[in-house]
mmCIF file of C-alpha atoms in Angstrom:
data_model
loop_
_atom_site.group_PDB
_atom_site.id
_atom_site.type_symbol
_atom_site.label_atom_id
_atom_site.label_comp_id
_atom_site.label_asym_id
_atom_site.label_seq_id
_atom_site.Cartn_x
_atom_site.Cartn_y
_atom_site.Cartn_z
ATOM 1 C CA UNK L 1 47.305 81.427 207.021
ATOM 2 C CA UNK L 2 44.149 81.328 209.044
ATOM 3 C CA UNK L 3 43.542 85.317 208.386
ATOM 4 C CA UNK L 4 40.168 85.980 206.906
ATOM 5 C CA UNK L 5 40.383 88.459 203.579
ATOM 6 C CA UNK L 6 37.816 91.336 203.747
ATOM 7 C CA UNK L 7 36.102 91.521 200.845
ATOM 8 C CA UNK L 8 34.803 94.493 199.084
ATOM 9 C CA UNK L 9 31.233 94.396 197.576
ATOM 10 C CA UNK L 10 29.840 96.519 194.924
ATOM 11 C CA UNK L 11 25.830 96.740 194.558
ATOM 12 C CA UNK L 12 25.467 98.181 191.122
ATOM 13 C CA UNK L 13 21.691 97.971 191.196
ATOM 14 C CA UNK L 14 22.175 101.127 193.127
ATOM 15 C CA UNK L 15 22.881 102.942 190.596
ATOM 16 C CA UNK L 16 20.846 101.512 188.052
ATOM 17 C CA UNK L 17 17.602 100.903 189.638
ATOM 18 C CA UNK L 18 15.098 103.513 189.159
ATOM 19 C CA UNK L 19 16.061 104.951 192.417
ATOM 20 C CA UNK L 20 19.320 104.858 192.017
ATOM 21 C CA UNK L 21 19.154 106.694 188.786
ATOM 22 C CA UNK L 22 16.777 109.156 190.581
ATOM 23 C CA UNK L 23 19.530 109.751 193.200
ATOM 24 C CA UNK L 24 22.234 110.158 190.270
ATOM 25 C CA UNK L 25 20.100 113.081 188.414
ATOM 26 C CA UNK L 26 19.818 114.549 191.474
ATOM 27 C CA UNK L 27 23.752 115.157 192.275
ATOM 28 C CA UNK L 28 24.137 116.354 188.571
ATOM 29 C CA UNK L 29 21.417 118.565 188.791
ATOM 30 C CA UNK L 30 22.349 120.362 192.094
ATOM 31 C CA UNK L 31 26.075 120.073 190.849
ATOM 32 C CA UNK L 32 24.984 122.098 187.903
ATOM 33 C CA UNK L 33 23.387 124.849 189.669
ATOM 34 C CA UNK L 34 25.487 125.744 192.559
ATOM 35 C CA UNK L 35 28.421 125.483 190.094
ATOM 36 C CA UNK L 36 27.018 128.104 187.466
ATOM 37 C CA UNK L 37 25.587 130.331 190.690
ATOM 38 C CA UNK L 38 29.216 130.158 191.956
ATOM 39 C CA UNK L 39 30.841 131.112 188.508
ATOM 40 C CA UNK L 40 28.458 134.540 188.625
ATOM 41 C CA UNK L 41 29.628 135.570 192.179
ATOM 42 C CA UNK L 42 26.340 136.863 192.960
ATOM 43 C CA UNK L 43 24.618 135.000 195.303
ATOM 44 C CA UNK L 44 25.296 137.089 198.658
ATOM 45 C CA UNK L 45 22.717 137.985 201.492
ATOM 46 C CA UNK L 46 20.475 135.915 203.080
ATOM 47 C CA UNK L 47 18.518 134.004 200.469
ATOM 48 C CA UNK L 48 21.578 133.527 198.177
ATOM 49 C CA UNK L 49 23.197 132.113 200.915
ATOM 50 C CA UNK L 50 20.290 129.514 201.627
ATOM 51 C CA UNK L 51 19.992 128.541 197.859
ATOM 52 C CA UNK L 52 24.039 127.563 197.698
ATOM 53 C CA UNK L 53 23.612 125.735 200.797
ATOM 54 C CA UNK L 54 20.698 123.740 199.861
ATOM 55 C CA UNK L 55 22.263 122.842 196.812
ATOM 56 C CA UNK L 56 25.413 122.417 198.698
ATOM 57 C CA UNK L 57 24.470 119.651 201.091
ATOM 58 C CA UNK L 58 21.581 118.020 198.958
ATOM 59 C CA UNK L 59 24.469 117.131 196.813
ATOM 60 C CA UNK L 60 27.077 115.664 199.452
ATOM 61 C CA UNK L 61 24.367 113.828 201.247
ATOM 62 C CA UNK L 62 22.886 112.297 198.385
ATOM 63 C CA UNK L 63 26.494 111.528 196.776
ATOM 64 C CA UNK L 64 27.167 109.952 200.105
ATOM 65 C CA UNK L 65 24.021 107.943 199.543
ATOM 66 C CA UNK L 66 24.914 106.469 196.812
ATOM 67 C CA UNK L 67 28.599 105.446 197.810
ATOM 68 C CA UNK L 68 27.283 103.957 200.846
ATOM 69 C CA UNK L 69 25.012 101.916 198.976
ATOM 70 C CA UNK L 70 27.150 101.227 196.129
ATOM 71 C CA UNK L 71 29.977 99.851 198.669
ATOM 72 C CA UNK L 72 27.063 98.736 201.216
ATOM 73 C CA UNK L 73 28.520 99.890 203.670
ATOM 74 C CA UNK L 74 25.265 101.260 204.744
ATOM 75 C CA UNK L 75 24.182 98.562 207.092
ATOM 76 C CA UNK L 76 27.274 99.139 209.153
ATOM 77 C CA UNK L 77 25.875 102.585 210.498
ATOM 78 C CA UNK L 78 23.719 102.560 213.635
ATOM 79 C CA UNK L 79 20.312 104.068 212.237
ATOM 80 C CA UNK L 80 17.152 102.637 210.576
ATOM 81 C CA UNK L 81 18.614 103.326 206.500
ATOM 82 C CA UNK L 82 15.015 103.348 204.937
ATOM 83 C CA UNK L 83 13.882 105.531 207.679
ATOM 84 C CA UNK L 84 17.118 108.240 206.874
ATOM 85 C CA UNK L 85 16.826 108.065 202.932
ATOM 86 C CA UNK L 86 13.058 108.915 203.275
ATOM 87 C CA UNK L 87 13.395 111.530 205.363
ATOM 88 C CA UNK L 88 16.470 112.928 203.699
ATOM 89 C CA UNK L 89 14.784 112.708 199.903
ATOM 90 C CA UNK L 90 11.744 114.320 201.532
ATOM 91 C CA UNK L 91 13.709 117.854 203.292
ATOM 92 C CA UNK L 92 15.850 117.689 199.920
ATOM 93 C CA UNK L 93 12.655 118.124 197.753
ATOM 94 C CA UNK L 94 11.345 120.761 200.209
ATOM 95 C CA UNK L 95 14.642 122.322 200.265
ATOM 96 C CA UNK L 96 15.268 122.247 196.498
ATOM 97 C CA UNK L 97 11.786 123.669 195.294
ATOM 98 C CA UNK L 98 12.321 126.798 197.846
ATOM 99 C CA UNK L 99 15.704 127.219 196.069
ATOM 100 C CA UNK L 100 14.115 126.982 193.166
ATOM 101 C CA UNK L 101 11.478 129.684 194.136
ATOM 102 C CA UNK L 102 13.587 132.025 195.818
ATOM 103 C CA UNK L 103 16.694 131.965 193.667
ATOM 104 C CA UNK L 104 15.318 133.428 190.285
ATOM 105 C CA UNK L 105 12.483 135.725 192.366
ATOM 106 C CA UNK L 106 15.604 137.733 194.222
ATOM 107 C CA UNK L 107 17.998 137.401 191.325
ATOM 108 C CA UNK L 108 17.218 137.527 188.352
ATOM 109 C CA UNK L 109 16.005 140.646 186.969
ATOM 110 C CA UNK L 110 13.866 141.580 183.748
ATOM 111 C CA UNK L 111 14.623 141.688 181.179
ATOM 112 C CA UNK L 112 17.471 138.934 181.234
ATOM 113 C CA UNK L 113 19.948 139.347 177.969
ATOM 114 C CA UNK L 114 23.167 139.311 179.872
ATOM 115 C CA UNK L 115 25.411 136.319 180.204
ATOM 116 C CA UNK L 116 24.779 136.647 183.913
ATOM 117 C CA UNK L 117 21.473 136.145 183.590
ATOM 118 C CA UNK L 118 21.412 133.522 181.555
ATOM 119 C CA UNK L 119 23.552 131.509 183.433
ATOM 120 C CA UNK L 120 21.360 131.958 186.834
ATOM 121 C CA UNK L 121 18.131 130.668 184.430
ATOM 122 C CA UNK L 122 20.378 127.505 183.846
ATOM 123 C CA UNK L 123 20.874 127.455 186.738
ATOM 124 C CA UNK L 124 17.281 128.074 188.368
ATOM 125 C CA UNK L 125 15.953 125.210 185.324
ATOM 126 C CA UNK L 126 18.867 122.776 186.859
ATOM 127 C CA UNK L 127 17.692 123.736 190.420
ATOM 128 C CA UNK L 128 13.467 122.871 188.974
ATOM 129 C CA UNK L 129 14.956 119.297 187.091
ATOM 130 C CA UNK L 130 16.498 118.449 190.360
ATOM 131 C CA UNK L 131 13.439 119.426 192.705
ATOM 132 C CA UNK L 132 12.016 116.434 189.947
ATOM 133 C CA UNK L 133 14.272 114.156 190.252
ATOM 134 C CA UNK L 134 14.065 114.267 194.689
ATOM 135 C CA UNK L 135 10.739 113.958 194.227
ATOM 136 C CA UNK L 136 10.461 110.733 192.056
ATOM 137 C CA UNK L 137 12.669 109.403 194.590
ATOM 138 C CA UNK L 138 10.128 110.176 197.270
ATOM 139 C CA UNK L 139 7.439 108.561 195.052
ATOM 140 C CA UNK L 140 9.568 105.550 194.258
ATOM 141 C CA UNK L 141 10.675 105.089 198.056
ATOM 142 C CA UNK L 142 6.845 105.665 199.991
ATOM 143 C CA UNK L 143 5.605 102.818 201.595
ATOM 144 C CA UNK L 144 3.101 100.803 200.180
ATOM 145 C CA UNK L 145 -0.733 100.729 202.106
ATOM 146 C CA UNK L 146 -0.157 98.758 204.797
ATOM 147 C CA UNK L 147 3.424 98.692 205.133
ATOM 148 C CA UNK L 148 4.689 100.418 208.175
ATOM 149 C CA UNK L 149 8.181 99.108 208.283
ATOM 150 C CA UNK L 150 9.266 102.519 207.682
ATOM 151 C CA UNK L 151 7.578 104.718 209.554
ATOM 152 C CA UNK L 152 9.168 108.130 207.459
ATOM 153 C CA UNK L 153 8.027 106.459 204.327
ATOM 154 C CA UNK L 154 4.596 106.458 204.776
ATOM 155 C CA UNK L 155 2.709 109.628 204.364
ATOM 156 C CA UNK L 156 2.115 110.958 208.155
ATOM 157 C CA UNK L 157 6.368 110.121 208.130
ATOM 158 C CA UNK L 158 6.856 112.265 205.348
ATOM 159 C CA UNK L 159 4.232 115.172 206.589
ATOM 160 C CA UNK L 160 6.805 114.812 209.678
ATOM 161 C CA UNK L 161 8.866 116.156 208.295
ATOM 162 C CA UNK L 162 6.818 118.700 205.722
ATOM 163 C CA UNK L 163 5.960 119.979 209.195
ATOM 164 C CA UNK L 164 9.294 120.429 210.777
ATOM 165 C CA UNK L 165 10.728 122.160 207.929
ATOM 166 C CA UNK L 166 8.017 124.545 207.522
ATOM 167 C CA UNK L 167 8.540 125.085 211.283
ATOM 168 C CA UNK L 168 11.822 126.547 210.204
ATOM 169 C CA UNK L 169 10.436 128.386 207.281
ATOM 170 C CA UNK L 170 8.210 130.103 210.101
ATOM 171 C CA UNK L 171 11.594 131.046 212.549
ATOM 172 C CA UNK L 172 13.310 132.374 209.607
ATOM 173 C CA UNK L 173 10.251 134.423 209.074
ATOM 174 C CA UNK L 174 9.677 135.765 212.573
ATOM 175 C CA UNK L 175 10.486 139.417 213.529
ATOM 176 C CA UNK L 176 8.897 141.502 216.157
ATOM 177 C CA UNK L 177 6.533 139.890 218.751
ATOM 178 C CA UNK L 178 7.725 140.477 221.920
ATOM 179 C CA UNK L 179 4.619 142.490 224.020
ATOM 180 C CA UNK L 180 2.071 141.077 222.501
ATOM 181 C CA UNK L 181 0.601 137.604 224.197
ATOM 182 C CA UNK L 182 -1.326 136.451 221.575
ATOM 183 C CA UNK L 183 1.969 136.063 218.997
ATOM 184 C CA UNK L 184 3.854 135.007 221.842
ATOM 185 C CA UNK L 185 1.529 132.035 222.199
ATOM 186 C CA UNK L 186 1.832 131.455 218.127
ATOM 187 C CA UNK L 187 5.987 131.192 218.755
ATOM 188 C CA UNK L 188 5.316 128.575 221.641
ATOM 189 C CA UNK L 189 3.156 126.622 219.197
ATOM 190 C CA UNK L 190 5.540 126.713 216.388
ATOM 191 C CA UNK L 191 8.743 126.194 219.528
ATOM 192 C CA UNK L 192 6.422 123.175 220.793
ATOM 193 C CA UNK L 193 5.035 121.683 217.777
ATOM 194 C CA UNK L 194 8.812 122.172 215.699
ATOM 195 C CA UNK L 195 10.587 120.497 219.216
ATOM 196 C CA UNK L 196 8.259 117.394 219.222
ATOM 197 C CA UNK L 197 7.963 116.577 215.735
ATOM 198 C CA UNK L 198 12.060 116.883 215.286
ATOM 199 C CA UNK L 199 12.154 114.512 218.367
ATOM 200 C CA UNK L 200 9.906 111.863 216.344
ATOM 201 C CA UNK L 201 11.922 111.707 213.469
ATOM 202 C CA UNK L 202 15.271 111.641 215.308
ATOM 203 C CA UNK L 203 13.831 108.671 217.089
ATOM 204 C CA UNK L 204 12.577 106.721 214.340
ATOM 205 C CA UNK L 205 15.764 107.101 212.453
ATOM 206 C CA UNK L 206 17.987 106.338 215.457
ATOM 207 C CA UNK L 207 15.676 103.579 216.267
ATOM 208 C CA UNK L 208 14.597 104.809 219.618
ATOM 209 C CA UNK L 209 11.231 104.995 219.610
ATOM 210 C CA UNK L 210 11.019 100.933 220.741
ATOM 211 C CA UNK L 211 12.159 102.209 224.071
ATOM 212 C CA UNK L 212 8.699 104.476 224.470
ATOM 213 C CA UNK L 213 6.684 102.930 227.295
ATOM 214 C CA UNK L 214 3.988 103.530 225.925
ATOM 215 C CA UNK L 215 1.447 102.421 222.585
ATOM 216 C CA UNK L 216 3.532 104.734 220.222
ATOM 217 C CA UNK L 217 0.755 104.645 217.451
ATOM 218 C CA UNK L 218 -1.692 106.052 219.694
ATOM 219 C CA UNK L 219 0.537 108.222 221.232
ATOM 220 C CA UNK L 220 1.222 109.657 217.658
ATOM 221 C CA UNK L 221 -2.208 109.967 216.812
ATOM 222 C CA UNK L 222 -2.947 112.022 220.702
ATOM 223 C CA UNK L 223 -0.026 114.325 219.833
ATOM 224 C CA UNK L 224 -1.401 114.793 216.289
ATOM 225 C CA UNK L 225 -4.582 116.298 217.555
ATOM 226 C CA UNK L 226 -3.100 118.359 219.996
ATOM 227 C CA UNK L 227 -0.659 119.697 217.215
ATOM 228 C CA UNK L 228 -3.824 120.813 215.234
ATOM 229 C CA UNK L 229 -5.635 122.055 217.954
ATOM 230 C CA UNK L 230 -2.524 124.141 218.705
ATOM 231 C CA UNK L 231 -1.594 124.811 215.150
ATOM 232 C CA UNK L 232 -5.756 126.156 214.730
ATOM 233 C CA UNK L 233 -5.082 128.530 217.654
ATOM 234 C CA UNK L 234 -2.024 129.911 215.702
ATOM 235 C CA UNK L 235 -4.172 130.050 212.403
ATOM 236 C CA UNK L 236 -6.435 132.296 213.857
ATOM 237 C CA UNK L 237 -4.453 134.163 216.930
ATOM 238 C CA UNK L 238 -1.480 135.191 214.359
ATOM 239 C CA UNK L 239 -3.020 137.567 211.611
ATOM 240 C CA UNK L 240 -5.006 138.839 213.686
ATOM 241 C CA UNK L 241 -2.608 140.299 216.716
ATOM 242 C CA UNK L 242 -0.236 140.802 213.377
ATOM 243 C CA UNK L 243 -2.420 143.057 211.356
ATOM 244 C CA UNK L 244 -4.972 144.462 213.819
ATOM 245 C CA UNK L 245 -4.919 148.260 213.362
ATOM 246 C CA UNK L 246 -1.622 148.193 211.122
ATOM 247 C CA UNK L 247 -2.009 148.681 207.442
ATOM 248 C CA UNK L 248 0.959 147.555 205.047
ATOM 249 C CA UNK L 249 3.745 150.125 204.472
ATOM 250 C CA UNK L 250 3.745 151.901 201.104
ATOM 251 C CA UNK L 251 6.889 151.158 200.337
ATOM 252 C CA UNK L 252 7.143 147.729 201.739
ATOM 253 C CA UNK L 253 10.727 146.415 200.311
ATOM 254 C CA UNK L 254 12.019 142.695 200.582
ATOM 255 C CA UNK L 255 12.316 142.849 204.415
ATOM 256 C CA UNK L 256 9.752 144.360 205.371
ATOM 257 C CA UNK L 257 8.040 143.381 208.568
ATOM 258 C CA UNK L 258 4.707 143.234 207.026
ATOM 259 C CA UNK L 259 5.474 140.495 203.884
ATOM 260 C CA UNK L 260 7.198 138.273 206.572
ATOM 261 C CA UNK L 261 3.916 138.176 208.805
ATOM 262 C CA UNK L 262 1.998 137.695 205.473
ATOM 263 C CA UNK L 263 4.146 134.635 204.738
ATOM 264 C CA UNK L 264 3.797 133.654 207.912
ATOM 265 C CA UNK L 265 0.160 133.650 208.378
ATOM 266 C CA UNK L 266 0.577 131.475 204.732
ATOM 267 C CA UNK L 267 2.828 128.822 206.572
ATOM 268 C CA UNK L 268 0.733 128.520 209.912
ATOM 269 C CA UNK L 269 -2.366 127.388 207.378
ATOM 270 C CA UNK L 270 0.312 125.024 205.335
ATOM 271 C CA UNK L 271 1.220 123.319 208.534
ATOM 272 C CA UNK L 272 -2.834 123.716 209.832
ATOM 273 C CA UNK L 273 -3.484 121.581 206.480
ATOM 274 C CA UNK L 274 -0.343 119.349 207.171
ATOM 275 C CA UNK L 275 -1.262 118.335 210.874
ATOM 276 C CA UNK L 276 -4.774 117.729 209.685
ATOM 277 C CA UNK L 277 -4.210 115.514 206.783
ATOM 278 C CA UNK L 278 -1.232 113.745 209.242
ATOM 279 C CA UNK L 279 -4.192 112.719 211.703
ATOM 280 C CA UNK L 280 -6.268 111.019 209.259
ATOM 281 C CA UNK L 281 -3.974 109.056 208.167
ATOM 282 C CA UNK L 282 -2.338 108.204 211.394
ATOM 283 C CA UNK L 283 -5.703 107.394 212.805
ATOM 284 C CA UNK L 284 -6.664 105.093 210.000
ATOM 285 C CA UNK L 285 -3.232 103.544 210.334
ATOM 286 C CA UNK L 286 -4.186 102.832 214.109
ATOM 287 C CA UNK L 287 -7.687 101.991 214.422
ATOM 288 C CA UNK L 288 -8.726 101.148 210.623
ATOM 289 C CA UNK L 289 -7.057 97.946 209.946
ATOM 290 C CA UNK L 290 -7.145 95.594 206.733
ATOM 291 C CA UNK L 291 -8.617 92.252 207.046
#
């Protein structure tokens, strides 16, 4: 007949590799625990709102995942694959664990003997079992030393984006600043440092960064140090236009403007540490190379 028959493939090693199996805990997991935080109807405001939605999307990306490379269809899509799983196994671990922090510490109250209460503890164990499972995945999936066909998979691609999502953490955290120039300056570092980093990882998943005329390693390892130069300023600039001459309100509820700059301050030195560790390893990556 001279017509061609398309015909569909089906990779069952990706579901019953280790990965794979990784990937498959995962969707029951999060499945589990924004089904049982649905079934109590208590999970409005801000926080209850992020929980659901991180459990929300981890599990329609990650069931996506696997269809995709169940059907392999996967290769069909016009981004680096390796590059996209890392990254996305890397933001859902980050994601899950602050779910699985900030669920049960807004919540779930003491002492907990009502049905509602027990199911948000299934549902906060699910929620820890599935920040597990993302980050075998992450273990299973990181490059090898001296592989850098993936750039996300290595570790300075995975502090990438450790970095950008504390960025966020920061934003959600911000509240009055306007006036003063030295927290002004921290926002620009965070607005600078978030903006760049994003830009890096939309690249190498896109498979842009090729186009760069420039040495991209180096250029990685410049804006690195420039990051933690920045990121220093902010370390040191922050608590002290936050707290200087301003002692903590008595009583200082959930949203009170003193606990956010606190967890602020926390996050500048997580991303300090994060930048830092990023640049050794990028540099050795660059300039230390195995015989």
């Amino acid at each position: 007949s001279g017509r061609t028959m398309a015909v569909a493939t089906v990779n069952l090693r990706a579901l019953t590799s280790w990965v794979g199996i990784a990937r498959l805990f995962a969707v029951m997991l999060s499945c589990l625990a924004f089904s049982l935080v649905a079934s109590t109807r208590d999970f409005g405001g801000p926080y209850g709102t992020w929980c659901m939605f991180s459990w929300c999307f981890c599990f329609i990306v990650t069931l996506l995942v696997l269809l995709l490379e169940l059907l392999e269809l996967y290769p069909l899509l016009p981004l680096s694959w390796d590059d996209f799983t890392s990254a996305f196994s890397m933001l859902a671990t980050l994601m899950v664990f602050t779910s699985s922090v900030v669920f049960p510490t807004t919540f779930i109250s003491s002492p907990c003997s009502s049905n509602l209460c027990a199911r948000q503890a299934v549902a906060t164990t699910a929620s820890c079992l599935c920040f597990l499972a993302y980050a075998v995945e992450v273990a299973l999936t990181r490059a090898k030393p001296g592989d850098i066909s993936s750039f996300l998979s290595t570790v300075p691609g995975l502090l990438k984006v450790f970095e950008a999502y504390v960025a966020c953490l920061i934003f959600s955290l911000l509240g009055e600043y306007n006036g003063l120039p030295g927290l002004m300056w921290c926002v620009a570092v965070y607005s600078i440092c978030f903006i760049f980093t994003l830009l890096i990882i939309i690249f190498t998943i896109g498979r842009c960064l090729t186009y760069i005329p420039c040495p991209l390693e180096k250029m990685l390892v410049g804006y690195n140090f420039l990051a933690l130069l920045m990121y220093l300023t902010a370390t040191v600039l922050w608590p002290l236009y936050s707290f200087r001459g301003r002692s903590r309100p008595d009583p200082c509820g959930r949203n009170c403007w003193w606990n956010k700059h606190l967890g602020v301050t926390f996050l500048t030195i997580f991303n300090l540490i994060a930048y830092l560790v990023d640049l050794v390893y990028s540099t050795r990556m660059v300039f230390v190379r195995a015989p």
